[in-house]
Coordinates of C-alpha atoms (C1' of nucleotides) in Angstrom, one line a residue:
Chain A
X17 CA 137.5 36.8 -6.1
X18 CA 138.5 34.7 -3.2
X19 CA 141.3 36.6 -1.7
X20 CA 142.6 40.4 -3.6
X21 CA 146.1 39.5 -3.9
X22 CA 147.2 42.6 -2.9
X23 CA 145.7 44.1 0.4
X24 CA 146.0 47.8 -0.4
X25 CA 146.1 49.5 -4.5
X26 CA 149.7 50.6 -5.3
X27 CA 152.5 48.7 -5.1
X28 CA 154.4 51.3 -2.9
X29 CA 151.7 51.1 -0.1
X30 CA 152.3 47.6 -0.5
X31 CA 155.8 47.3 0.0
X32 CA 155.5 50.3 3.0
X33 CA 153.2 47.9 5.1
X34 CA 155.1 45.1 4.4
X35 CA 158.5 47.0 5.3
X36 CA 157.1 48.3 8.3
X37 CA 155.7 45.1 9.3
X38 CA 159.2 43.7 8.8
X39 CA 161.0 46.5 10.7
X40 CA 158.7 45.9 13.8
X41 CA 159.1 42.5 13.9
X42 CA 162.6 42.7 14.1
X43 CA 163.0 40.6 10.8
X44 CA 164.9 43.8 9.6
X45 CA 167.9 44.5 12.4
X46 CA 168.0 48.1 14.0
X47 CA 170.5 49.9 12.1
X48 CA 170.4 47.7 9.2
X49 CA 171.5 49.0 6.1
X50 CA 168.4 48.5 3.4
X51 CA 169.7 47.8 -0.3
X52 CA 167.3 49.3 -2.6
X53 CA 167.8 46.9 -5.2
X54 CA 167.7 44.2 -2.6
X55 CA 164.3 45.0 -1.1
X56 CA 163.1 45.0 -4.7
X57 CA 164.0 42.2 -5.7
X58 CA 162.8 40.2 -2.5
X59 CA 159.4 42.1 -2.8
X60 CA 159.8 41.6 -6.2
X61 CA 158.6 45.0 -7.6
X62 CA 160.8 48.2 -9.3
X63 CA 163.0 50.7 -7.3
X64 CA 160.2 53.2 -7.8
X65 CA 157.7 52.2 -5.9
X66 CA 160.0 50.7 -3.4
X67 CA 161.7 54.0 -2.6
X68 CA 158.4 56.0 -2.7
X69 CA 157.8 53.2 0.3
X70 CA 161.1 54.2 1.8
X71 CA 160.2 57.8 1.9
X72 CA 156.8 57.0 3.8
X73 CA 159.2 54.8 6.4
X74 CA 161.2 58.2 6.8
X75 CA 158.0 59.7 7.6
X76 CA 157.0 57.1 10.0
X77 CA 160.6 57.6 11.8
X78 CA 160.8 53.8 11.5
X79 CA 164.0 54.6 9.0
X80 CA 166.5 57.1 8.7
X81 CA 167.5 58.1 5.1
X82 CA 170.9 59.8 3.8
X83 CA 171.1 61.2 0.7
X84 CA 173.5 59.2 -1.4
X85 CA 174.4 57.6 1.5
X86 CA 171.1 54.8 1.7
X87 CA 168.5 54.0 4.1
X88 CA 168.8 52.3 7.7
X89 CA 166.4 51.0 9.9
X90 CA 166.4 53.3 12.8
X91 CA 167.8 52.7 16.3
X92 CA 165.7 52.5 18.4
X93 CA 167.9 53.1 21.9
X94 CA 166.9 54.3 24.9
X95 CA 167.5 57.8 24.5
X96 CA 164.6 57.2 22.1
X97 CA 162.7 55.2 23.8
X98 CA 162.1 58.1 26.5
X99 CA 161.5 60.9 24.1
X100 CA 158.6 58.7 22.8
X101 CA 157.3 57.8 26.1
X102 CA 156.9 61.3 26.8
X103 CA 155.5 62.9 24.2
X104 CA 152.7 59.6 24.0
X105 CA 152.2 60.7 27.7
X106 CA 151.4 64.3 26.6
X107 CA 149.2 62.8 23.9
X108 CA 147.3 59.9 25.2
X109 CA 146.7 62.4 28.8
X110 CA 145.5 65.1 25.9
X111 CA 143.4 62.1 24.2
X112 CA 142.3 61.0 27.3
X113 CA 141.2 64.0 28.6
X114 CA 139.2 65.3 25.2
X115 CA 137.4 61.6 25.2
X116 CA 135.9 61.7 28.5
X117 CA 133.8 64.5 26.9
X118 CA 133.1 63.5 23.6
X119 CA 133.0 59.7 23.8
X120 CA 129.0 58.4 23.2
X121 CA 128.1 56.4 26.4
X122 CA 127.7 53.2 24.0
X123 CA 131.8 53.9 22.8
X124 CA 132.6 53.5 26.3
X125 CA 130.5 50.4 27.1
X126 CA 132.1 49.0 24.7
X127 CA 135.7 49.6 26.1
X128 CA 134.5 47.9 29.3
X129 CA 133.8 45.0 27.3
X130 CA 136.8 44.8 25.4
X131 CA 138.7 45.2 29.1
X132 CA 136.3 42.2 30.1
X133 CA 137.7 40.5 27.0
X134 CA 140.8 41.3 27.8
X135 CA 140.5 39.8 31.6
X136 CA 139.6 36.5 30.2
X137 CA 142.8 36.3 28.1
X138 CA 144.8 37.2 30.9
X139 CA 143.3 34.3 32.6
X140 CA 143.1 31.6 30.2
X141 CA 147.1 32.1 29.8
X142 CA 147.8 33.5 32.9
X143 CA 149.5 37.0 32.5
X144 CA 151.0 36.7 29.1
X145 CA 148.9 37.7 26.8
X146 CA 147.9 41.0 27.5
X147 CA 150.8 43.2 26.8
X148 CA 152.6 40.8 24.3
X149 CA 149.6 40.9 21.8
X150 CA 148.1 43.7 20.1
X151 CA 145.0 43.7 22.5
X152 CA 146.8 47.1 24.6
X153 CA 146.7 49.0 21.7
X154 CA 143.1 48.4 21.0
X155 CA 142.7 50.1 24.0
X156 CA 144.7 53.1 23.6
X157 CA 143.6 53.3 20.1
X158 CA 140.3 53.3 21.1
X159 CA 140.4 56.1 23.3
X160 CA 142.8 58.0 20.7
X161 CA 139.4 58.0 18.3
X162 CA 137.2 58.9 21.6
X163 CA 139.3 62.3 21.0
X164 CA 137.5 62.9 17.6
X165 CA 141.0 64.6 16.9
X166 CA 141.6 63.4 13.5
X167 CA 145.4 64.7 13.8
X168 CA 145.9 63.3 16.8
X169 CA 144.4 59.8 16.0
X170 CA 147.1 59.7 13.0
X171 CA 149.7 61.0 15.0
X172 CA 149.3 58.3 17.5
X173 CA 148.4 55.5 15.1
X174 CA 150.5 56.3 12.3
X175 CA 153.5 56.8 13.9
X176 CA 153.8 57.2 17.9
X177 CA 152.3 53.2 17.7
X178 CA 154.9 51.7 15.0
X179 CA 157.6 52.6 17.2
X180 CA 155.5 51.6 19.9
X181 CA 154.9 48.3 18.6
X182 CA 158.9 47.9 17.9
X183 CA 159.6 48.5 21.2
X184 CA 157.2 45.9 22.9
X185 CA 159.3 43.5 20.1
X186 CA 162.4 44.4 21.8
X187 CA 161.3 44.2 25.5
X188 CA 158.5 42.2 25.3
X189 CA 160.0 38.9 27.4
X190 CA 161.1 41.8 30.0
X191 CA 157.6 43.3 31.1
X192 CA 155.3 41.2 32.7
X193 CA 152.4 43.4 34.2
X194 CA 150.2 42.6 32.6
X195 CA 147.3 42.5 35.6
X196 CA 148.5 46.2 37.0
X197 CA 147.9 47.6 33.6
X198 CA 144.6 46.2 33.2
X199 CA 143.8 47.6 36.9
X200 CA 144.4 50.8 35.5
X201 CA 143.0 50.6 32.1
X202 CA 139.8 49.9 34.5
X203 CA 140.4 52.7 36.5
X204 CA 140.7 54.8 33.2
X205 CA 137.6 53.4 31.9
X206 CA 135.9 54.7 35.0
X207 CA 137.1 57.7 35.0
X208 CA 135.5 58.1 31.2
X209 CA 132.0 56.7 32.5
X210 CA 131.7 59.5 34.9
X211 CA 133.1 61.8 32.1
X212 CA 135.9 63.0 34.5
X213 CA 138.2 64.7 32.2
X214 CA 140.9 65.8 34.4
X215 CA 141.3 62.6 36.4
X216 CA 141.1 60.0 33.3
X217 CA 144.2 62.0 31.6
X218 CA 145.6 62.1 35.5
X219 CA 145.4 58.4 35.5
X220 CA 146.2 57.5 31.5
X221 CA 149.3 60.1 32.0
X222 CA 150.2 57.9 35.3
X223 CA 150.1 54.6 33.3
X224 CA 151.8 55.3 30.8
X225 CA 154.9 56.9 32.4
X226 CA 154.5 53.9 35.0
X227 CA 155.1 51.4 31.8
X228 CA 158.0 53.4 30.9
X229 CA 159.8 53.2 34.6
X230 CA 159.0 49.4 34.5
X231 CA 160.4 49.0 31.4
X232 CA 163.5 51.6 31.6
X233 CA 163.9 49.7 34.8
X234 CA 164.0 46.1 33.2
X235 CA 166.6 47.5 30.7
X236 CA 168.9 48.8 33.3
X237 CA 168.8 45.4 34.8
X238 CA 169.2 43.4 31.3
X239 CA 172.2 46.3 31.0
X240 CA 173.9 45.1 33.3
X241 CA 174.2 41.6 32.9
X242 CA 175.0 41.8 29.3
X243 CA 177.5 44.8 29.8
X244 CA 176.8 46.3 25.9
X245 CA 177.7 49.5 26.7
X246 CA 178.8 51.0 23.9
X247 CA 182.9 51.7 23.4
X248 CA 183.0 54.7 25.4
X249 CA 186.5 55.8 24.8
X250 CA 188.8 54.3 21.7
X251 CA 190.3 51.2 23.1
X252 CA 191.6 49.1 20.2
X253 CA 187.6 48.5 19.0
X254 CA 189.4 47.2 15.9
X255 CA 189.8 43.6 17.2
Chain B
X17 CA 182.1 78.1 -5.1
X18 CA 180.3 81.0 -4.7
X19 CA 176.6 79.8 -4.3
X20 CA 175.5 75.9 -4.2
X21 CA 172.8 76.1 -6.9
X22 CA 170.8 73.7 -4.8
X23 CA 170.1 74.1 -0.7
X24 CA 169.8 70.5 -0.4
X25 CA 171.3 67.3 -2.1
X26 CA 168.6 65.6 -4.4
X27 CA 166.0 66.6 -6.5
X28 CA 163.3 65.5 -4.6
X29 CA 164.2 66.8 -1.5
X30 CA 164.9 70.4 -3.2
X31 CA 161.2 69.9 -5.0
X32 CA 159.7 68.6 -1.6
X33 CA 161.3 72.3 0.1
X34 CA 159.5 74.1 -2.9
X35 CA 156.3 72.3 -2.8
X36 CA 155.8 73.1 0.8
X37 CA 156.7 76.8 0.2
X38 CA 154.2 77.1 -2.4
X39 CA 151.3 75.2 -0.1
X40 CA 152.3 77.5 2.7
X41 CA 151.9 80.9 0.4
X42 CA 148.6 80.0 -1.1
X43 CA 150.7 79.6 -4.5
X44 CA 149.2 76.7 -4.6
X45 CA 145.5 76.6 -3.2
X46 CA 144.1 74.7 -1.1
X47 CA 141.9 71.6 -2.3
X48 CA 144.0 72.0 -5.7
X49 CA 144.6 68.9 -7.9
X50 CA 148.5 68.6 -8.1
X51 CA 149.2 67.2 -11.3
X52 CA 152.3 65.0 -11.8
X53 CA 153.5 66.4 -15.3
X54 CA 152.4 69.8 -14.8
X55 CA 154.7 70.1 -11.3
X56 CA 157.4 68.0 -12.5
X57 CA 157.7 70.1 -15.8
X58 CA 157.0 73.5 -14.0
X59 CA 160.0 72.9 -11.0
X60 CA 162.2 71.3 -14.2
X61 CA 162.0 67.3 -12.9
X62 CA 161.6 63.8 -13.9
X63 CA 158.1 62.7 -12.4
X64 CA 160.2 60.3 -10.2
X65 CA 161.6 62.7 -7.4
X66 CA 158.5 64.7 -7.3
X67 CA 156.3 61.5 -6.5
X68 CA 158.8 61.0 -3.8
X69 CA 158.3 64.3 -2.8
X70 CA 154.4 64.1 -2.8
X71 CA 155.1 61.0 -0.9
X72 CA 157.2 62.7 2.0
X73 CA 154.4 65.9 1.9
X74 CA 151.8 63.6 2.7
X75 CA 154.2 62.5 5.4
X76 CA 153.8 65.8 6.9
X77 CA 150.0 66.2 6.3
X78 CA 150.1 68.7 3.6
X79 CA 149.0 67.0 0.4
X80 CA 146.4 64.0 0.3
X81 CA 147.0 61.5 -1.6
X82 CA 144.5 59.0 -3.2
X83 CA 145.5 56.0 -5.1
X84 CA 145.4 56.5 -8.6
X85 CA 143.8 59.5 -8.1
X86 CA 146.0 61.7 -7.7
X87 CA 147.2 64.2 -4.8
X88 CA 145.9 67.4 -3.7
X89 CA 146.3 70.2 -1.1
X90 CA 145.1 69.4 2.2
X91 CA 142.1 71.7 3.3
X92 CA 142.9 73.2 6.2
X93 CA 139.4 74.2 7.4
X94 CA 137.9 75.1 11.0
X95 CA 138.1 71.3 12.4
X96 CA 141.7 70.8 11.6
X97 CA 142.6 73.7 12.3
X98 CA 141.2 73.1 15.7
X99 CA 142.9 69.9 16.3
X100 CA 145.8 71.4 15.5
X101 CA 146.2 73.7 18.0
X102 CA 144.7 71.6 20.4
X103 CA 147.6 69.1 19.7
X104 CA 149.8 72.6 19.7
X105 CA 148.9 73.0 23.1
X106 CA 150.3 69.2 24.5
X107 CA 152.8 69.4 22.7
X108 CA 154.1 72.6 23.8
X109 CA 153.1 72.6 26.8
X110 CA 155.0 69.3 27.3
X111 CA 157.8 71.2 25.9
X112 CA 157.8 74.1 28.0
X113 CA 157.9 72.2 31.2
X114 CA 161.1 70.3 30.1
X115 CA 162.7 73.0 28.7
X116 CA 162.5 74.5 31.8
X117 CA 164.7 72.0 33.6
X118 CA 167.2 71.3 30.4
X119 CA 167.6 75.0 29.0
X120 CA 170.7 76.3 29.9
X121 CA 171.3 79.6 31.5
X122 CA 173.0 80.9 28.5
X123 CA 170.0 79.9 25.8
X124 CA 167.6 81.2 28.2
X125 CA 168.9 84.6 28.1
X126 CA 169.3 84.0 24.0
X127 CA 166.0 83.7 24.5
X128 CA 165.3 86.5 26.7
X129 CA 167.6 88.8 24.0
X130 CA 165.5 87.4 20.9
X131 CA 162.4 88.6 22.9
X132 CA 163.9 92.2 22.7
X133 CA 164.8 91.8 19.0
X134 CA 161.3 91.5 18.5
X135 CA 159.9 94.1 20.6
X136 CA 162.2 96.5 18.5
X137 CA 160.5 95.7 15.4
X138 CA 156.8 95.8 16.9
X139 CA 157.8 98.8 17.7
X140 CA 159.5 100.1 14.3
X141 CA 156.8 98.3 12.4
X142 CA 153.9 99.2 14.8
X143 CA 152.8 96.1 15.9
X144 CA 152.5 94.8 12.6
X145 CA 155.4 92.1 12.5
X146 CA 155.3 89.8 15.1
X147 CA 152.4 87.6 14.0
X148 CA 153.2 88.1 10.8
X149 CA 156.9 87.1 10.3
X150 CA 158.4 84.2 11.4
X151 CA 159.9 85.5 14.6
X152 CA 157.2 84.3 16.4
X153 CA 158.0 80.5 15.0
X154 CA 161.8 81.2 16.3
X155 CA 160.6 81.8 20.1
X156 CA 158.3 78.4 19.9
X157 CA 161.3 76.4 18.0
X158 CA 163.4 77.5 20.3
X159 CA 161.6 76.0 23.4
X160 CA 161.1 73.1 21.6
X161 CA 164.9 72.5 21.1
X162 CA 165.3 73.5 24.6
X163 CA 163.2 70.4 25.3
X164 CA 166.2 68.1 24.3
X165 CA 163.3 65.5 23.1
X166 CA 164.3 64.9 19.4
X167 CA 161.2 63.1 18.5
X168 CA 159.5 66.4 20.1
X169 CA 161.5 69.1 18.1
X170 CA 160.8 66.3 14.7
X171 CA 156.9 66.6 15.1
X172 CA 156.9 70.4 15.7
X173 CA 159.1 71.9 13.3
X174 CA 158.7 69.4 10.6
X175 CA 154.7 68.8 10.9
X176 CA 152.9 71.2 12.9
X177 CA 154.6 74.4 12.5
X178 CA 154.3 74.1 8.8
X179 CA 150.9 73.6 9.1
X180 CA 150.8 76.4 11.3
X181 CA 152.2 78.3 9.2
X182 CA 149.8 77.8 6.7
X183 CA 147.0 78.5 8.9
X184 CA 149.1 82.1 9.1
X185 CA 149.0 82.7 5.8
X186 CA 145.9 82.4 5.9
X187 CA 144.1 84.4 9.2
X188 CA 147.3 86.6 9.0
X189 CA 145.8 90.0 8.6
X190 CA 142.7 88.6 10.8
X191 CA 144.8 88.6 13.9
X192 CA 146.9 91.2 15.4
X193 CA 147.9 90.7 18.8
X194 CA 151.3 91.1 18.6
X195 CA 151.7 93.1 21.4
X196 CA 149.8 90.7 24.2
X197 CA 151.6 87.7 22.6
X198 CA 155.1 89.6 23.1
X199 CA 154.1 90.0 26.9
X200 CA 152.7 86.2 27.2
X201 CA 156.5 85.1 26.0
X202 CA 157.8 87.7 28.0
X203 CA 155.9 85.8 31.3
X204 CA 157.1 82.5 30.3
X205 CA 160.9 83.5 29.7
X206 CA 160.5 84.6 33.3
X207 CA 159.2 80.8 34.1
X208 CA 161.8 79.3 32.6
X209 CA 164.4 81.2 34.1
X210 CA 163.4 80.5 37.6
X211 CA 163.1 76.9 36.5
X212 CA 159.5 76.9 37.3
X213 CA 158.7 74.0 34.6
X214 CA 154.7 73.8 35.9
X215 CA 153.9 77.6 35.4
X216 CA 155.6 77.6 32.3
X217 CA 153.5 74.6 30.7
X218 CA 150.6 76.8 32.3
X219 CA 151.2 80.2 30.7
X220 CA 152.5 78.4 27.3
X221 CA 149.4 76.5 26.8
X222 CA 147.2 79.8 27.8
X223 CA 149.0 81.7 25.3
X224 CA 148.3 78.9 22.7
X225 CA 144.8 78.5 23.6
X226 CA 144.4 82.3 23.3
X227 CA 145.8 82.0 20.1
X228 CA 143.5 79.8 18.9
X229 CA 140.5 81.6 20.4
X230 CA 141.9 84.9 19.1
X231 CA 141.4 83.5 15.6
X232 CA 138.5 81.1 16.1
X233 CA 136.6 84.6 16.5
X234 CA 138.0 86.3 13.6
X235 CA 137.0 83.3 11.7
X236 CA 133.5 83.9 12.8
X237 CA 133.4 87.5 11.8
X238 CA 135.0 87.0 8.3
X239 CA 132.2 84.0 8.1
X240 CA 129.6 86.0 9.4
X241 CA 130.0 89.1 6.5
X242 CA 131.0 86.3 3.6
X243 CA 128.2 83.9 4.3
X244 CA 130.3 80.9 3.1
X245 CA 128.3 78.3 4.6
X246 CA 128.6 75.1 3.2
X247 CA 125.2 73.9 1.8
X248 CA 123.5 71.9 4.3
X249 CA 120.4 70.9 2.6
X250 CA 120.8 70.3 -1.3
X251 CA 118.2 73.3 -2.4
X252 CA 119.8 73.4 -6.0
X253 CA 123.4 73.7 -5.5
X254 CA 123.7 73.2 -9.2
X255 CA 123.4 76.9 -10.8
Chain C
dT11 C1' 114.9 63.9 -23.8
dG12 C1' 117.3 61.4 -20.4
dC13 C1' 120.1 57.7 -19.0
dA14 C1' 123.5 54.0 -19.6
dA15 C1' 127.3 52.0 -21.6
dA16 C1' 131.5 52.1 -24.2
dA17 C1' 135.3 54.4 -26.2
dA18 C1' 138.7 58.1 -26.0
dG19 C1' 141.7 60.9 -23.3
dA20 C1' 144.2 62.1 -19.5
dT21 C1' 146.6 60.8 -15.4
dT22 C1' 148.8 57.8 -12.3
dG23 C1' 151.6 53.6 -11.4
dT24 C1' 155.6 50.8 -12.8
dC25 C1' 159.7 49.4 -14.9
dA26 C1' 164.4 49.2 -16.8
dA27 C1' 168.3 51.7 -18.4
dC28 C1' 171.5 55.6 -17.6
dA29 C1' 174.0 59.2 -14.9
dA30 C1' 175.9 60.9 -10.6
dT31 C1' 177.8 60.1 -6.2
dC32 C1' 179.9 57.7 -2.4
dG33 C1' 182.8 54.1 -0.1
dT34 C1' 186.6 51.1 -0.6
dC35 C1' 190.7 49.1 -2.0
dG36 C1' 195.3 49.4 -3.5
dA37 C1' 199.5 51.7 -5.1
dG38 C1' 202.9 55.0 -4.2
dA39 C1' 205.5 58.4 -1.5
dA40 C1' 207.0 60.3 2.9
Chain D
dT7 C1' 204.8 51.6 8.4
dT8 C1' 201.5 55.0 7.6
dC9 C1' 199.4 58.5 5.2
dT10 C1' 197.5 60.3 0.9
dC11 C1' 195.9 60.1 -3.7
dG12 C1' 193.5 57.9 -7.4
dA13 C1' 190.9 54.3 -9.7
dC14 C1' 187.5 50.9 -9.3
dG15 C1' 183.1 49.0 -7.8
dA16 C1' 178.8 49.4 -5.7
dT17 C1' 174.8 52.0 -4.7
dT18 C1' 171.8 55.8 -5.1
dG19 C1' 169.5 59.4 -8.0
dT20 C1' 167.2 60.4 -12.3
dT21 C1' 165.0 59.9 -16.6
dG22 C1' 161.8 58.5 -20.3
dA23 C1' 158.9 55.0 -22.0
dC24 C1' 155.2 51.7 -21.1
dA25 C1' 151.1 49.6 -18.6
dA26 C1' 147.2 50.1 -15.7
dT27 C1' 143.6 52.9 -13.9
dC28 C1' 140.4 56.5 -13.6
dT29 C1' 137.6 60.4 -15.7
dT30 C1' 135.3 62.4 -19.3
dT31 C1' 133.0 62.5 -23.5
dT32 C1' 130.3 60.6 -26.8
dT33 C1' 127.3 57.6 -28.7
dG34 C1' 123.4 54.5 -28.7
dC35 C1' 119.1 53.0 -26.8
dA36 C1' 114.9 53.4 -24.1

DNA sequence: TGCAAAAAGATTGTCAACAATCGTCGAGAA
DNA sequence: TTCTCGACGATTGTTGACAATCTTTTTGCA
């Protein structure tokens, strides 16, 4: 009984943690087509339970499935990557604003520390940790369950935060602000302690579509240089 | 050629259409045990697609699924249905205020003429359609598709509206409004078409709010005469 | 009589073979 | 040479049987 060999029951959830894991990670390529009886064979389990896992993905938006047609790991452009900025901006403002009323006083101490925590690793490796590792969306999380939304909790952490997660893997070497965006998870954290509703989704709302300009900005710049834009008109692509 | 005997392409996708038409009716109750066989024989299936199907319902939060336990209905009781429309109202909100900049002239006035469609039948029907049918769901979907955010459109039509609906089925003869809610869309058609994206979020998420306050109080009244209370202290809950 | 444990039954999870569908490659005609 | 049609191969969709797990019932013991 030293270690359960399998971290969750059924095989399926298995193989859907380990897919998205993959996916995020960039291990599977955006677009990529996934073989069925490929993935089954590296995970080594049936078809079944690895297409019920596929099916969960769908959910997830982390693939796209066709009917007859197979299953691709979804692209994840920029076009995307706005649509889900926004709508975790209307979400996280909404959390935001719900927690400041219905966190306990203890919930938000807590926060502080983990910000303190935070601080310290920003320190020790000056500026890179903080928005590379998972620690950001401790915080976010965190306030998501301040909500006490159950839907919105699994909205945000079931799916809003996988693609979340998969864009940080793509653009995480191009963001570095890492001391800003603790500055304003403070100011956030504030905000909760004097149970300010309408200012701490004012300032969540402001940090969040403040990461997206940063980071739509970056991409712009990494555009340019690499000129992929994508064949616009019909010239010849054959070659 | 005359009819496709099936509106979509695999068996699982055609049982997953069924499934969530007969959660949404009451056909199937809520806090029911869906038995694999059972389903799989009654919609004419191999257990296969229709565990892929239970699999992409959970997706969409109406089934529960527990490992090796089976699946069953969700229960959509007060709470959730709380969240939901308090997620409703971000959402669409969020919606409504970028619809109002990316509509174009000619859907607005679609928009505008659907409005009049449905004032005909309030009035032929007096005032008992609106709520009811699924016209209302048309006005909302359409906003959300004039919001040009995909991942937007995705999480209201194919999560919350189906839940919403559900939630109809259920409070439907509770709550007849239809004529205020006609006037509240009317309001916010005239937002839109002067491109005033704030007032629309405004008077969107009043009208949702009102909604949910509208049928919050119903709730209370049926409670009140039914005296359903769940038992709060165990005085022989047995007989 | 009441409780606990074990066996029986039912249900879910998994697999491997079969059928249906789609994409591709090549042959033939314009 | 290019387009179309048809056959082949590969992949997905589906099924039924088997194994693992949970639930219920029954039996034995205190």
């Amino acid at each position: 009984m030293l270690a359960l060999h399998t971290p969750e029951g059924t095989l399926a959830d298995v193989a859907s943690t380990k897919l998205t894991q993959a996916i995020i990670t960039g291990e599977l390529l955006q677009g990529q087509k996934l073989n069925e009886a490929e993935l089954a064979e590296r995970y080594g389990i049936g078809r079944g339970p690895l297409r019920e896992a596929l099916r969960q993905l769908e959910g997830m938006r982390l693939v796209k499935r066709i009917p007859h047609a197979g299953a691709r790991v979804v692209m994840l452009d920029r076009d995307m990557m706005a649509d889900l900025y926004a709508v975790r901006e209307a979400l996280e403002g909404m959390a935001c604003r719900t927690a400041a009323l219905r966190m306990t006083d203890a919930e938000i101490e807590t926060l502080r520390l983990l910000l303190e925590k935070h601080a310290e690793q920003i320190e020790a490796t000056d500026g890179q940790i903080y928005v590379q590792s998972e620690g950001d969306f401790d915080f976010h999380y965190q306030i998501a369950l301040g909500s006490r939304n159950q839907m919105l909790i699994d909205l945000l952490a079931g799916e809003l935060y996988q693609l979340l997660r998969m864009c940080r893997y793509r653009t995480s070497r191009l963001s570095a602000r890492t001391r800003p965006a603790l500055q304003q998870h403070r100011h956030i954290v504030d905000a909760l302690t004097a149970r300010d509703g309408e200012l701490a989704e004012i300032l969540m709302r402001r940090h969040i579509s403040g990461a997206w300009k940063s980071i739509s900005q970056m991409m712009d710049e990494e555009h340019d240089s690499k000129t992929i834009t994508y064949p616009r008109s019909k010239t010849a692509s054959g070659s």
